[in-house]
């Protein structure tokens, strides 16, 4: 079997960038080119100052420093990269559709389709095309059909190789994956293509962790993995409401049930609700697929995971309003954190956006501090909801690059993201500068409640 020496990846985002950087690092003999139509993004990936990379991810700078310019390249020349590569990864975005059939639930596959068309047009030699994006089950069929419209007589072998990294821990997840999943056709050519991709990962992942399956199982497993993880968060979040009504403590309940090895301790942290670009989109996609197949009960079952998540965000915002004597109108409320989780600059579907929106709707003045998210991003996230005009959003949300200013004269502070630095703030100083009574709403249960209460704060936690 000939060894692969040139691969490319279409899509230089949160998945394409880190994933290909790690492949390049671990496989110095393979030339890895990451391409994107977004010139600004590619420029940022090529920046000398590694602090300006488009994706913030602990450990990513080191990987880029070692591999970029050696065998890792970022470019907007998509055609050239396709032409030269033996394996082409597709890692473009697959957001929830905002129009037409399946609006609000189905995955929008237009970017994937465009990639397939471009590959079909450009390729002059046989290619292995790898679905890295998260896709509905049976997408490979459509990708294969589009590729076969190619006028050049080349052979395309489509594989599914979904990505399981989580943002904030992407580099560690890629270095030590729980598993690498590769699905392909069970034909001779399909099996050969699978082996070529296995050989790449085998450079640093042990063979027992590389699981090969049929292509549909691989596509579906990705959606199901996310659905199961999100389901655990919605399950514990539903119990957090019950805890608040009964004086049970959700942290203790989570620890107690997590000690059962059949349940396990991970993904049981109660929160303001899960965010991120994938959980909601992928579960809605599963809901849509089930509904399309006439499986209404299956569809309803998974939809409930989303409903609890929406309920949790709303419940948190309402709790703030209720404790401020039923009104936040004209009151300064400080949000600590805007990213959907710590150690990332990604804000897609962050709970912060919905909580800020609800509070603004009720007249609050929102001040936000986040160590990695800028003002432009916060405002564009709010504008995207379309609840009010950009000008009104600008009036209602103030970005602060200094936490103590964000908290000064505030009626309430709400911790939305679990950034470690929040734990070591000078809470005594914050207390002195706030409006009375000093209230903190810990949407992540990360603060030391006892020491805050000792200072004089009224602390509201999730599920306690
Ligand atoms: P992203 O939006 O950060 O990046 C996608 C990139 O693709 C963008 O830079 C966009 O400009 C580019 N693009 C779109 N169409 C293109 C085209 N025709 N040609 C060239 N470039 C094009 O998205 P992401 O977060 O990296 O996610 C990509 C896929 O991976 C999604 O399907 C997602 O569900 C999946 N996924 C994401 C994560 C995650 O943590 N973000 C983890 C696992 C899987
Ligand atoms: C998630 C999955 O964990 C990845 O395996 C998957 O590859 C990825 O989606 C994807 O397909 O995009 P990600 O969204 O980056 O990764 O981050 P998570 O760590 O899963 O967190 C998602 C949300 O759930 C965050 O808002 C987080 O704060 C929240 N969460 C997580 C909780 O509220 N409680 C928990 O116990 C864990």
Short mmCIF file of C-alpha atoms and ligand atoms in Angstrom, two decimals:
data_model
loop_
_atom_site.label_atom_id
_atom_site.label_comp_id
_atom_site.label_asym_id
_atom_site.label_seq_id
_atom_site.Cartn_x
_atom_site.Cartn_y
_atom_site.Cartn_z
CA UNK A 1 0.00 0.00 0.00
CA UNK A 2 1.47 3.36 -1.03
CA UNK A 3 2.05 5.83 1.80
CA UNK A 4 0.09 9.07 1.91
CA UNK A 5 2.29 12.13 1.54
CA UNK A 6 -0.15 14.98 0.90
CA UNK A 7 -3.45 15.77 2.54
CA UNK A 8 -5.64 18.83 2.66
CA UNK A 9 -8.53 20.03 4.77
CA UNK A 10 -11.30 22.32 3.57
CA UNK A 11 -12.40 24.51 6.50
CA UNK A 12 -9.89 26.21 8.84
CA UNK A 13 -12.20 26.58 11.84
CA UNK A 14 -12.28 25.17 15.37
CA UNK A 15 -12.01 21.63 14.00
CA UNK A 16 -9.98 21.97 10.78
CA UNK A 17 -7.27 24.15 12.34
CA UNK A 18 -6.40 22.20 15.51
CA UNK A 19 -7.02 18.74 13.97
CA UNK A 20 -4.76 19.30 11.00
CA UNK A 21 -2.12 21.02 13.14
CA UNK A 22 -1.91 17.88 15.28
CA UNK A 23 -1.80 15.55 12.26
CA UNK A 24 1.02 17.69 10.82
CA UNK A 25 2.89 17.62 14.12
CA UNK A 26 2.60 13.86 14.48
CA UNK A 27 3.22 13.04 10.82
CA UNK A 28 6.19 15.17 9.70
CA UNK A 29 6.41 13.28 6.39
CA UNK A 30 2.94 14.36 5.31
CA UNK A 31 2.33 17.77 3.81
CA UNK A 32 -0.86 19.16 5.37
CA UNK A 33 -2.62 22.13 3.78
CA UNK A 34 -5.63 23.73 5.45
CA UNK A 35 -7.72 25.88 3.14
CA UNK A 36 -10.63 28.23 3.68
CA UNK A 37 -12.58 30.78 1.65
CA UNK A 38 -12.34 33.22 4.56
CA UNK A 39 -9.22 35.28 3.82
CA UNK A 40 -9.21 36.93 7.27
CA UNK A 41 -9.21 33.56 8.98
CA UNK A 42 -6.33 32.27 6.85
CA UNK A 43 -4.39 35.48 7.49
CA UNK A 44 -4.92 34.99 11.21
CA UNK A 45 -3.68 31.38 11.02
CA UNK A 46 -0.55 32.70 9.28
CA UNK A 47 0.04 35.50 11.83
CA UNK A 48 3.53 35.76 13.29
CA UNK A 49 2.06 36.67 16.65
CA UNK A 50 0.63 33.34 17.82
CA UNK A 51 -1.63 35.13 20.30
CA UNK A 52 -3.68 36.30 17.33
CA UNK A 53 -4.61 32.86 15.97
CA UNK A 54 -8.34 32.76 15.14
CA UNK A 55 -8.97 29.94 17.59
CA UNK A 56 -7.98 30.19 21.24
CA UNK A 57 -7.12 26.75 22.51
CA UNK A 58 -4.62 25.86 25.26
CA UNK A 59 -1.53 24.21 23.75
CA UNK A 60 -2.40 25.14 20.16
CA UNK A 61 0.30 27.81 19.87
CA UNK A 62 3.05 25.27 20.57
CA UNK A 63 1.77 22.89 17.93
CA UNK A 64 1.48 25.65 15.34
CA UNK A 65 4.96 26.92 16.21
CA UNK A 66 6.47 23.50 15.55
CA UNK A 67 4.57 22.50 12.43
CA UNK A 68 3.65 25.67 10.55
CA UNK A 69 5.91 26.31 7.58
CA UNK A 70 7.48 22.84 8.03
CA UNK A 71 4.68 20.58 6.78
CA UNK A 72 1.62 22.59 7.83
CA UNK A 73 0.29 25.34 5.59
CA UNK A 74 -2.76 27.61 5.62
CA UNK A 75 -4.04 28.99 2.34
CA UNK A 76 -7.06 30.26 0.42
CA UNK A 77 -6.04 28.41 -2.73
CA UNK A 78 -8.63 25.66 -2.41
CA UNK A 79 -8.26 24.30 -5.96
CA UNK A 80 -4.51 23.84 -5.70
CA UNK A 81 -4.84 22.03 -2.38
CA UNK A 82 -7.53 19.70 -3.76
CA UNK A 83 -5.46 19.00 -6.86
CA UNK A 84 -2.35 18.04 -4.89
CA UNK A 85 -3.90 16.04 -2.04
CA UNK A 86 -4.46 12.30 -1.92
CA UNK A 87 -6.82 12.65 1.03
CA UNK A 88 -9.22 15.60 1.36
CA UNK A 89 -10.90 16.26 4.70
CA UNK A 90 -14.11 18.28 4.69
CA UNK A 91 -14.35 20.23 7.99
CA UNK A 92 -16.72 23.03 7.03
CA UNK A 93 -19.55 24.26 9.23
CA UNK A 94 -22.91 22.46 9.24
CA UNK A 95 -25.19 24.83 11.16
CA UNK A 96 -28.90 24.39 11.80
CA UNK A 97 -30.91 25.45 8.74
CA UNK A 98 -32.44 28.90 9.02
CA UNK A 99 -34.63 28.63 5.93
CA UNK A 100 -36.79 26.24 3.90
CA UNK A 101 -37.51 22.57 4.55
CA UNK A 102 -36.25 21.53 7.99
CA UNK A 103 -35.75 25.14 9.12
CA UNK A 104 -34.72 25.31 12.79
CA UNK A 105 -33.79 21.63 13.03
CA UNK A 106 -32.09 20.04 10.02
CA UNK A 107 -28.37 20.56 9.38
CA UNK A 108 -27.61 22.98 6.57
CA UNK A 109 -25.43 20.98 4.21
CA UNK A 110 -24.87 23.68 1.61
CA UNK A 111 -21.22 24.20 2.55
CA UNK A 112 -20.50 20.47 2.44
CA UNK A 113 -22.24 20.21 -0.92
CA UNK A 114 -20.18 23.11 -2.29
CA UNK A 115 -17.00 21.36 -1.21
CA UNK A 116 -18.05 18.13 -2.90
CA UNK A 117 -18.85 20.02 -6.12
CA UNK A 118 -15.51 21.78 -6.04
CA UNK A 119 -13.63 18.52 -5.47
CA UNK A 120 -15.53 16.93 -8.37
CA UNK A 121 -14.62 19.83 -10.62
CA UNK A 122 -10.95 20.11 -9.73
CA UNK A 123 -9.74 16.55 -9.05
CA UNK A 124 -7.64 14.97 -11.79
CA UNK A 125 -6.51 11.93 -9.81
CA UNK A 126 -8.18 9.45 -7.44
CA UNK A 127 -9.04 10.93 -4.03
CA UNK A 128 -10.15 9.77 -0.64
CA UNK A 129 -12.73 12.27 0.62
CA UNK A 130 -13.16 12.29 4.40
CA UNK A 131 -16.23 13.69 6.15
CA UNK A 132 -14.80 15.39 9.23
CA UNK A 133 -17.79 17.70 9.72
CA UNK A 134 -20.69 16.35 11.77
CA UNK A 135 -23.33 15.18 9.31
CA UNK A 136 -26.73 13.53 9.26
CA UNK A 137 -26.66 9.78 8.74
CA UNK A 138 -26.51 8.85 5.02
CA UNK A 139 -24.86 12.12 3.91
CA UNK A 140 -22.01 10.12 2.38
CA UNK A 141 -24.49 8.85 -0.19
CA UNK A 142 -25.18 12.41 -1.36
CA UNK A 143 -21.49 13.35 -1.25
CA UNK A 144 -20.63 10.29 -3.37
CA UNK A 145 -23.36 11.13 -5.91
CA UNK A 146 -22.10 14.70 -6.27
CA UNK A 147 -18.50 13.56 -6.62
CA UNK A 148 -19.53 11.15 -9.36
CA UNK A 149 -20.71 14.05 -11.52
CA UNK A 150 -17.00 14.75 -12.08
CA UNK A 151 -16.18 14.90 -15.77
CA UNK A 152 -12.65 13.63 -15.10
CA UNK A 153 -12.64 9.86 -14.82
CA UNK A 154 -11.27 9.63 -11.31
CA UNK A 155 -12.33 7.41 -8.43
CA UNK A 156 -13.57 8.92 -5.16
CA UNK A 157 -13.76 6.91 -1.97
CA UNK A 158 -15.82 8.59 0.74
CA UNK A 159 -14.99 7.94 4.41
CA UNK A 160 -16.62 9.20 7.59
CA UNK A 161 -14.18 10.25 10.33
CA UNK A 162 -16.15 12.39 12.78
CA UNK A 163 -14.29 14.56 15.26
CA UNK A 164 -14.86 14.17 19.00
CA UNK A 165 -12.64 16.95 20.36
CA UNK A 166 -14.15 19.41 22.83
CA UNK A 167 -13.20 23.06 22.67
CA UNK A 168 -10.91 24.20 25.45
CA UNK A 169 -9.27 20.77 25.58
CA UNK A 170 -8.90 20.19 21.84
CA UNK A 171 -5.15 19.61 21.77
CA UNK A 172 -5.19 17.14 24.65
CA UNK A 173 -8.24 15.43 23.15
CA UNK A 174 -6.42 15.07 19.82
CA UNK A 175 -3.20 13.83 21.42
CA UNK A 176 -5.02 11.24 23.52
CA UNK A 177 -8.30 10.47 21.82
CA UNK A 178 -10.66 8.05 23.58
CA UNK A 179 -11.23 6.67 20.11
CA UNK A 180 -10.81 7.54 16.46
CA UNK A 181 -13.83 6.46 14.46
CA UNK A 182 -13.51 5.67 10.76
CA UNK A 183 -16.42 4.47 8.65
CA UNK A 184 -16.16 3.37 5.06
CA UNK A 185 -17.68 1.17 2.40
CA UNK A 186 -17.08 -2.50 2.95
CA UNK A 187 -15.71 -3.01 -0.58
CA UNK A 188 -12.08 -3.72 -1.50
CA UNK A 189 -11.44 -0.07 -2.38
CA UNK A 190 -13.34 1.11 0.69
CA UNK A 191 -11.25 -1.09 2.97
CA UNK A 192 -8.03 0.14 1.37
CA UNK A 193 -9.06 3.76 1.94
CA UNK A 194 -9.90 2.98 5.59
CA UNK A 195 -6.46 1.42 6.03
CA UNK A 196 -4.75 4.53 4.63
CA UNK A 197 -6.53 6.77 7.11
CA UNK A 198 -5.89 4.32 9.97
CA UNK A 199 -2.16 4.45 9.09
CA UNK A 200 -2.13 8.23 9.58
CA UNK A 201 -3.70 8.12 13.05
CA UNK A 202 -1.59 5.09 14.01
CA UNK A 203 1.39 7.45 14.13
CA UNK A 204 0.26 8.44 17.63
CA UNK A 205 -3.01 6.67 18.51
CA UNK A 206 -2.84 3.00 19.54
CA UNK A 207 -4.56 0.60 17.16
CA UNK A 208 -7.10 -0.58 19.78
CA UNK A 209 -8.46 2.95 19.91
CA UNK A 210 -9.03 3.18 16.19
CA UNK A 211 -12.48 1.74 15.55
CA UNK A 212 -13.55 1.09 11.98
CA UNK A 213 -17.20 0.60 11.04
CA UNK A 214 -19.57 0.85 8.16
CA UNK A 215 -20.06 4.41 6.99
CA UNK A 216 -23.60 4.90 8.31
CA UNK A 217 -22.71 3.74 11.82
CA UNK A 218 -19.86 6.22 11.87
CA UNK A 219 -22.01 9.15 10.74
CA UNK A 220 -24.78 8.30 13.20
CA UNK A 221 -22.43 7.63 16.13
CA UNK A 222 -21.22 11.22 16.10
CA UNK A 223 -24.73 12.63 16.50
CA UNK A 224 -25.55 10.03 19.13
CA UNK A 225 -22.38 10.71 21.14
CA UNK A 226 -23.28 14.39 21.39
CA UNK A 227 -26.91 13.60 22.15
CA UNK A 228 -25.92 11.29 25.03
CA UNK A 229 -23.51 13.85 26.49
CA UNK A 230 -26.04 16.67 26.27
CA UNK A 231 -28.72 14.41 27.72
CA UNK A 232 -26.64 13.95 30.86
CA UNK A 233 -26.37 17.71 31.32
CA UNK A 234 -30.11 18.22 30.79
CA UNK A 235 -30.82 15.34 33.18
CA UNK A 236 -28.75 16.85 35.99
CA UNK A 237 -30.06 20.34 35.20
CA UNK A 238 -33.64 19.11 35.49
CA UNK A 239 -32.71 17.70 38.90
CA UNK A 240 -31.13 21.04 39.89
CA UNK A 241 -34.60 22.62 39.81
CA UNK A 242 -35.87 19.80 42.03
CA UNK A 243 -32.95 20.33 44.42
CA UNK A 244 -33.72 24.04 44.76
CA UNK A 245 -37.28 23.15 45.73
CA UNK A 246 -36.27 20.53 48.31
CA UNK A 247 -32.98 21.66 49.88
CA UNK A 248 -31.13 18.75 48.31
CA UNK A 249 -27.78 19.90 46.91
CA UNK A 250 -27.22 19.14 43.23
CA UNK A 251 -23.44 18.84 43.63
CA UNK A 252 -23.94 16.20 46.30
CA UNK A 253 -26.55 14.41 44.22
CA UNK A 254 -24.23 14.45 41.18
CA UNK A 255 -21.32 13.11 43.22
CA UNK A 256 -23.49 10.45 44.82
CA UNK A 257 -24.87 9.13 41.55
CA UNK A 258 -21.56 9.56 39.71
CA UNK A 259 -19.84 7.23 42.20
CA UNK A 260 -21.87 4.42 40.67
CA UNK A 261 -19.43 3.20 38.04
CA UNK A 262 -22.36 2.35 35.76
CA UNK A 263 -23.25 6.05 35.71
CA UNK A 264 -19.76 7.59 36.08
CA UNK A 265 -18.82 11.07 37.22
CA UNK A 266 -18.29 12.95 33.95
CA UNK A 267 -20.74 15.41 32.38
CA UNK A 268 -22.78 15.80 35.53
CA UNK A 269 -21.87 19.40 36.29
CA UNK A 270 -25.06 21.34 36.69
CA UNK A 271 -24.91 24.70 34.93
CA UNK A 272 -26.80 27.59 33.38
CA UNK A 273 -27.37 25.21 30.48
CA UNK A 274 -25.08 23.84 27.81
CA UNK A 275 -23.93 26.03 24.94
CA UNK A 276 -21.56 25.62 22.03
CA UNK A 277 -21.91 25.16 18.34
CA UNK A 278 -22.68 21.47 18.40
CA UNK A 279 -24.92 20.02 21.10
CA UNK A 280 -28.08 21.90 20.21
CA UNK A 281 -27.51 21.70 16.46
CA UNK A 282 -26.71 17.99 16.51
CA UNK A 283 -29.63 17.02 18.74
CA UNK A 284 -32.03 19.06 16.62
CA UNK A 285 -30.62 17.28 13.62
CA UNK A 286 -31.30 13.92 15.29
CA UNK A 287 -34.82 15.13 16.13
CA UNK A 288 -35.34 16.07 12.48
CA UNK A 289 -33.99 12.79 11.11
CA UNK A 290 -36.22 10.78 13.46
CA UNK A 291 -39.26 12.87 12.54
CA UNK A 292 -38.52 12.53 8.81
CA UNK A 293 -38.47 8.77 9.24
CA UNK A 294 -41.89 8.89 10.96
CA UNK A 295 -40.38 8.06 14.36
CA UNK A 296 -42.30 10.70 16.30
CA UNK A 297 -41.68 9.27 19.79
CA UNK A 298 -37.93 9.11 19.15
CA UNK A 299 -38.00 12.67 17.90
CA UNK A 300 -39.95 13.93 20.95
CA UNK A 301 -37.62 12.08 23.32
CA UNK A 302 -34.52 13.94 22.11
CA UNK A 303 -36.32 17.25 21.74
CA UNK A 304 -36.90 17.19 25.48
CA UNK A 305 -33.13 17.50 26.04
CA UNK A 306 -33.22 20.86 24.25
CA UNK A 307 -36.37 21.97 26.05
CA UNK A 308 -34.78 21.40 29.46
CA UNK A 309 -31.73 23.34 28.31
CA UNK A 310 -33.85 26.32 27.28
CA UNK A 311 -35.77 26.06 30.54
CA UNK A 312 -32.52 26.13 32.53
CA UNK A 313 -31.27 29.34 30.88
CA UNK A 314 -34.61 31.04 31.35
CA UNK A 315 -34.90 29.79 34.93
CA UNK A 316 -31.53 31.34 35.77
CA UNK A 317 -32.41 34.74 34.30
CA UNK A 318 -35.79 34.70 36.06
CA UNK A 319 -34.12 33.84 39.34
CA UNK A 320 -31.99 36.99 39.05
CA UNK A 321 -35.07 39.12 38.31
CA UNK A 322 -37.11 37.63 41.13
CA UNK A 323 -34.38 38.18 43.69
CA UNK A 324 -34.02 41.81 42.59
CA UNK A 325 -37.56 42.44 43.86
CA UNK A 326 -39.21 41.48 40.59
CA UNK A 327 -37.54 44.10 38.42
CA UNK A 328 -34.19 44.67 36.76
CA UNK A 329 -35.32 47.80 34.95
CA UNK A 330 -32.53 50.41 34.98
CA UNK A 331 -30.35 48.13 37.14
CA UNK A 332 -26.75 47.28 36.35
CA UNK A 333 -26.22 43.52 36.10
CA UNK A 334 -22.72 42.14 35.56
CA UNK A 335 -22.09 38.97 33.60
CA UNK A 336 -18.77 37.25 34.25
CA UNK A 337 -18.04 35.25 31.12
CA UNK A 338 -19.52 35.27 27.65
CA UNK A 339 -17.85 32.20 26.06
CA UNK A 340 -19.88 28.97 26.11
CA UNK A 341 -17.27 27.35 28.37
CA UNK A 342 -13.85 28.19 29.76
CA UNK A 343 -10.61 28.12 27.75
CA UNK A 344 -12.23 29.01 24.44
CA UNK A 345 -13.06 32.23 22.60
CA UNK A 346 -16.06 30.53 20.97
CA UNK A 347 -19.43 32.04 21.89
CA UNK A 348 -21.75 30.13 19.60
CA UNK A 349 -25.01 29.26 21.42
CA UNK A 350 -23.51 30.44 24.71
CA UNK A 351 -26.03 30.65 27.56
CA UNK A 352 -24.74 34.21 28.14
CA UNK A 353 -26.40 35.43 24.95
CA UNK A 354 -29.86 34.24 25.98
CA UNK A 355 -29.52 35.37 29.58
CA UNK A 356 -28.35 38.84 28.51
CA UNK A 357 -31.17 39.02 25.98
CA UNK A 358 -33.85 38.22 28.56
CA UNK A 359 -32.44 40.66 31.10
CA UNK A 360 -32.16 43.44 28.50
CA UNK A 361 -35.74 42.74 27.44
CA UNK A 362 -36.68 43.50 31.05
CA UNK A 363 -34.80 46.78 31.09
CA UNK A 364 -31.43 45.80 32.62
CA UNK A 365 -28.10 47.43 31.78
CA UNK A 366 -25.70 44.57 31.14
CA UNK A 367 -21.95 44.85 31.76
CA UNK A 368 -19.80 41.93 30.64
CA UNK A 369 -16.27 40.80 31.34
CA UNK A 370 -14.76 37.80 29.53
CA UNK A 371 -10.99 37.21 29.30
CA UNK A 372 -11.08 36.04 25.66
CA UNK A 373 -14.20 37.46 24.01
CA UNK A 374 -14.22 40.96 22.50
CA UNK A 375 -16.95 43.60 22.37
CA UNK A 376 -17.65 43.15 18.68
CA UNK A 377 -18.37 39.44 19.20
CA UNK A 378 -20.73 40.07 22.13
CA UNK A 379 -22.76 42.62 20.21
CA UNK A 380 -22.92 40.57 17.05
CA UNK A 381 -24.13 37.56 19.10
CA UNK A 382 -26.95 39.69 20.49
CA UNK A 383 -27.78 41.19 17.09
CA UNK A 384 -28.01 37.68 15.65
CA UNK A 385 -30.98 36.93 17.93
CA UNK A 386 -32.87 39.73 16.21
CA UNK A 387 -34.71 40.69 19.40
CA UNK A 388 -34.04 44.43 18.96
CA UNK A 389 -32.02 46.84 16.84
CA UNK A 390 -28.21 46.94 16.92
CA UNK A 391 -28.39 50.44 18.33
CA UNK A 392 -30.55 49.26 21.25
CA UNK A 393 -28.18 46.37 21.93
CA UNK A 394 -25.24 48.79 21.94
CA UNK A 395 -27.06 50.91 24.48
CA UNK A 396 -27.89 47.99 26.73
CA UNK A 397 -24.63 46.03 26.74
CA UNK A 398 -21.30 47.44 27.91
CA UNK A 399 -18.11 45.52 27.34
CA UNK A 400 -15.47 45.81 30.07
CA UNK A 401 -11.90 44.59 29.74
CA UNK A 402 -11.42 44.94 33.48
CA UNK A 403 -13.53 42.82 35.87
CA UNK A 404 -13.55 45.24 38.80
CA UNK A 405 -14.99 48.01 36.65
CA UNK A 406 -17.56 45.55 35.31
CA UNK A 407 -18.68 44.84 38.88
CA UNK A 408 -18.64 48.38 40.25
CA UNK A 409 -22.10 49.70 41.30
CA UNK A 410 -23.66 46.46 40.11
CA UNK A 411 -26.94 45.18 41.59
CA UNK A 412 -26.04 41.58 40.83
CA UNK A 413 -23.16 39.57 39.42
CA UNK A 414 -23.87 36.42 37.42
CA UNK A 415 -21.13 33.89 36.67
CA UNK A 416 -21.94 32.43 33.27
CA UNK A 417 -18.63 30.85 32.20
CA UNK A 418 -16.43 28.78 34.51
CA UNK A 419 -13.17 30.69 33.81
CA UNK A 420 -10.65 29.75 36.53
CA UNK A 421 -9.61 33.37 37.11
CA UNK A 422 -13.06 34.23 38.53
CA UNK A 423 -12.33 32.05 41.55
CA UNK A 424 -9.30 34.11 42.52
CA UNK A 425 -10.82 37.57 42.08
CA UNK A 426 -10.53 39.98 44.99
CA UNK A 427 -14.14 39.40 46.07
CA UNK A 428 -13.70 41.65 49.10
CA UNK A 429 -12.92 44.55 46.74
CA UNK A 430 -15.88 43.68 44.53
CA UNK A 431 -18.16 43.58 47.57
CA UNK A 432 -17.10 47.07 48.60
CA UNK A 433 -17.92 48.51 45.18
CA UNK A 434 -21.37 46.99 44.64
CA UNK A 435 -24.91 48.21 45.29
CA UNK A 436 -26.53 46.80 48.44
CA UNK A 437 -27.54 44.03 49.06
CA UNK A 438 -24.58 42.44 47.27
CA UNK A 439 -25.79 39.47 45.23
CA UNK A 440 -23.85 36.84 43.27
CA UNK A 441 -25.54 34.25 41.05
CA UNK A 442 -23.13 31.40 40.44
CA UNK A 443 -24.36 29.77 37.24
CA UNK A 444 -21.45 27.33 37.29
CA UNK A 445 -21.13 26.49 40.98
CA UNK A 446 -17.43 27.40 40.89
CA UNK A 447 -17.22 29.96 43.70
CA UNK A 448 -16.42 29.28 47.32
CA UNK A 449 -19.85 30.06 48.76
CA UNK A 450 -18.79 30.00 52.41
CA UNK A 451 -16.05 32.61 51.99
CA UNK A 452 -18.31 34.82 49.87
CA UNK A 453 -21.02 34.63 52.50
CA UNK A 454 -18.45 35.49 55.14
CA UNK A 455 -17.67 38.68 53.23
CA UNK A 456 -21.38 39.46 53.25
CA UNK A 457 -22.57 38.38 49.78
CA UNK A 458 -25.93 36.77 49.17
CA UNK A 459 -24.98 33.81 46.98
CA UNK A 460 -27.39 31.95 44.70
CA UNK A 461 -26.08 28.70 43.25
CA UNK A 462 -27.55 26.33 40.72
CA UNK A 463 -29.37 23.46 42.36
CA UNK A 464 -28.79 24.44 45.97
P1 LIG B 1 -16.18 26.77 11.94
O1 LIG B 1 -17.31 27.59 11.54
O2 LIG B 1 -15.25 27.20 13.04
O3 LIG B 1 -15.25 26.50 10.67
C1 LIG B 1 -15.73 26.14 9.40
C2 LIG B 1 -14.87 26.83 8.35
O4 LIG B 1 -15.25 26.34 7.06
C3 LIG B 1 -15.09 28.36 8.28
O5 LIG B 1 -13.86 29.02 8.50
C4 LIG B 1 -15.64 28.60 6.86
O6 LIG B 1 -15.17 29.80 6.28
C5 LIG B 1 -15.11 27.40 6.13
N1 LIG B 1 -15.84 27.09 4.90
C6 LIG B 1 -17.18 26.98 4.72
N2 LIG B 1 -17.46 26.65 3.45
C7 LIG B 1 -16.28 26.55 2.79
C8 LIG B 1 -15.92 26.22 1.46
N3 LIG B 1 -16.85 25.91 0.55
N4 LIG B 1 -14.61 26.20 1.13
C9 LIG B 1 -13.66 26.50 2.05
N5 LIG B 1 -13.95 26.81 3.33
C10 LIG B 1 -15.24 26.82 3.71
O7 LIG B 1 -16.78 25.34 12.29
P2 LIG B 1 -16.18 24.23 13.28
O8 LIG B 1 -16.55 24.55 14.68
O9 LIG B 1 -14.75 23.99 12.94
O10 LIG B 1 -17.04 22.96 12.86
C11 LIG B 1 -16.84 22.31 11.62
C12 LIG B 1 -17.59 20.99 11.65
O11 LIG B 1 -17.04 20.14 12.65
C13 LIG B 1 -19.09 21.10 11.98
O12 LIG B 1 -19.78 20.13 11.24
C14 LIG B 1 -19.12 20.77 13.45
O13 LIG B 1 -20.37 20.24 13.84
C15 LIG B 1 -18.05 19.73 13.58
N6 LIG B 1 -17.44 19.63 14.91
C16 LIG B 1 -17.14 20.76 15.61
C17 LIG B 1 -16.51 20.66 16.85
C18 LIG B 1 -16.18 21.88 17.67
O14 LIG B 1 -15.78 21.70 18.81
N7 LIG B 1 -16.31 23.08 17.17
C19 LIG B 1 -16.16 19.40 17.35
C20 LIG B 1 -16.47 18.27 16.59
C21 LIG B 1 -17.10 18.39 15.37
C1 LIG B 2 -18.87 18.76 22.61
C2 LIG B 2 -18.44 17.32 22.89
O1 LIG B 2 -17.98 17.23 24.25
C3 LIG B 2 -17.32 16.90 21.95
O2 LIG B 2 -16.99 15.52 22.17
C4 LIG B 2 -17.79 17.09 20.52
O3 LIG B 2 -16.76 16.75 19.61
C5 LIG B 2 -18.20 18.53 20.32
O4 LIG B 2 -19.26 18.87 21.25
C6 LIG B 2 -18.76 18.79 18.95
O5 LIG B 2 -19.28 17.92 18.30
O6 LIG B 2 -18.64 19.96 18.62
P1 LIG B 2 -17.90 21.18 23.14
O7 LIG B 2 -19.23 21.64 22.72
O8 LIG B 2 -16.71 21.81 22.54
O9 LIG B 2 -17.75 19.61 22.85
O10 LIG B 2 -17.74 21.32 24.73
P2 LIG B 2 -18.27 20.46 25.99
O11 LIG B 2 -17.16 20.33 26.93
O12 LIG B 2 -18.96 19.23 25.60
O13 LIG B 2 -19.32 21.48 26.62
C7 LIG B 2 -20.55 21.79 25.99
C8 LIG B 2 -21.40 22.62 26.92
O14 LIG B 2 -21.87 21.83 28.01
C9 LIG B 2 -20.65 23.80 27.54
O15 LIG B 2 -21.49 24.92 27.62
C10 LIG B 2 -20.32 23.27 28.93
O16 LIG B 2 -20.09 24.28 29.85
C11 LIG B 2 -21.55 22.45 29.23
N1 LIG B 2 -21.33 21.41 30.25
C12 LIG B 2 -20.44 20.41 30.05
C13 LIG B 2 -22.09 21.44 31.41
O17 LIG B 2 -22.93 22.33 31.59
N2 LIG B 2 -21.90 20.47 32.34
C14 LIG B 2 -21.00 19.46 32.16
O18 LIG B 2 -20.88 18.59 33.06
C15 LIG B 2 -20.26 19.43 30.99
#
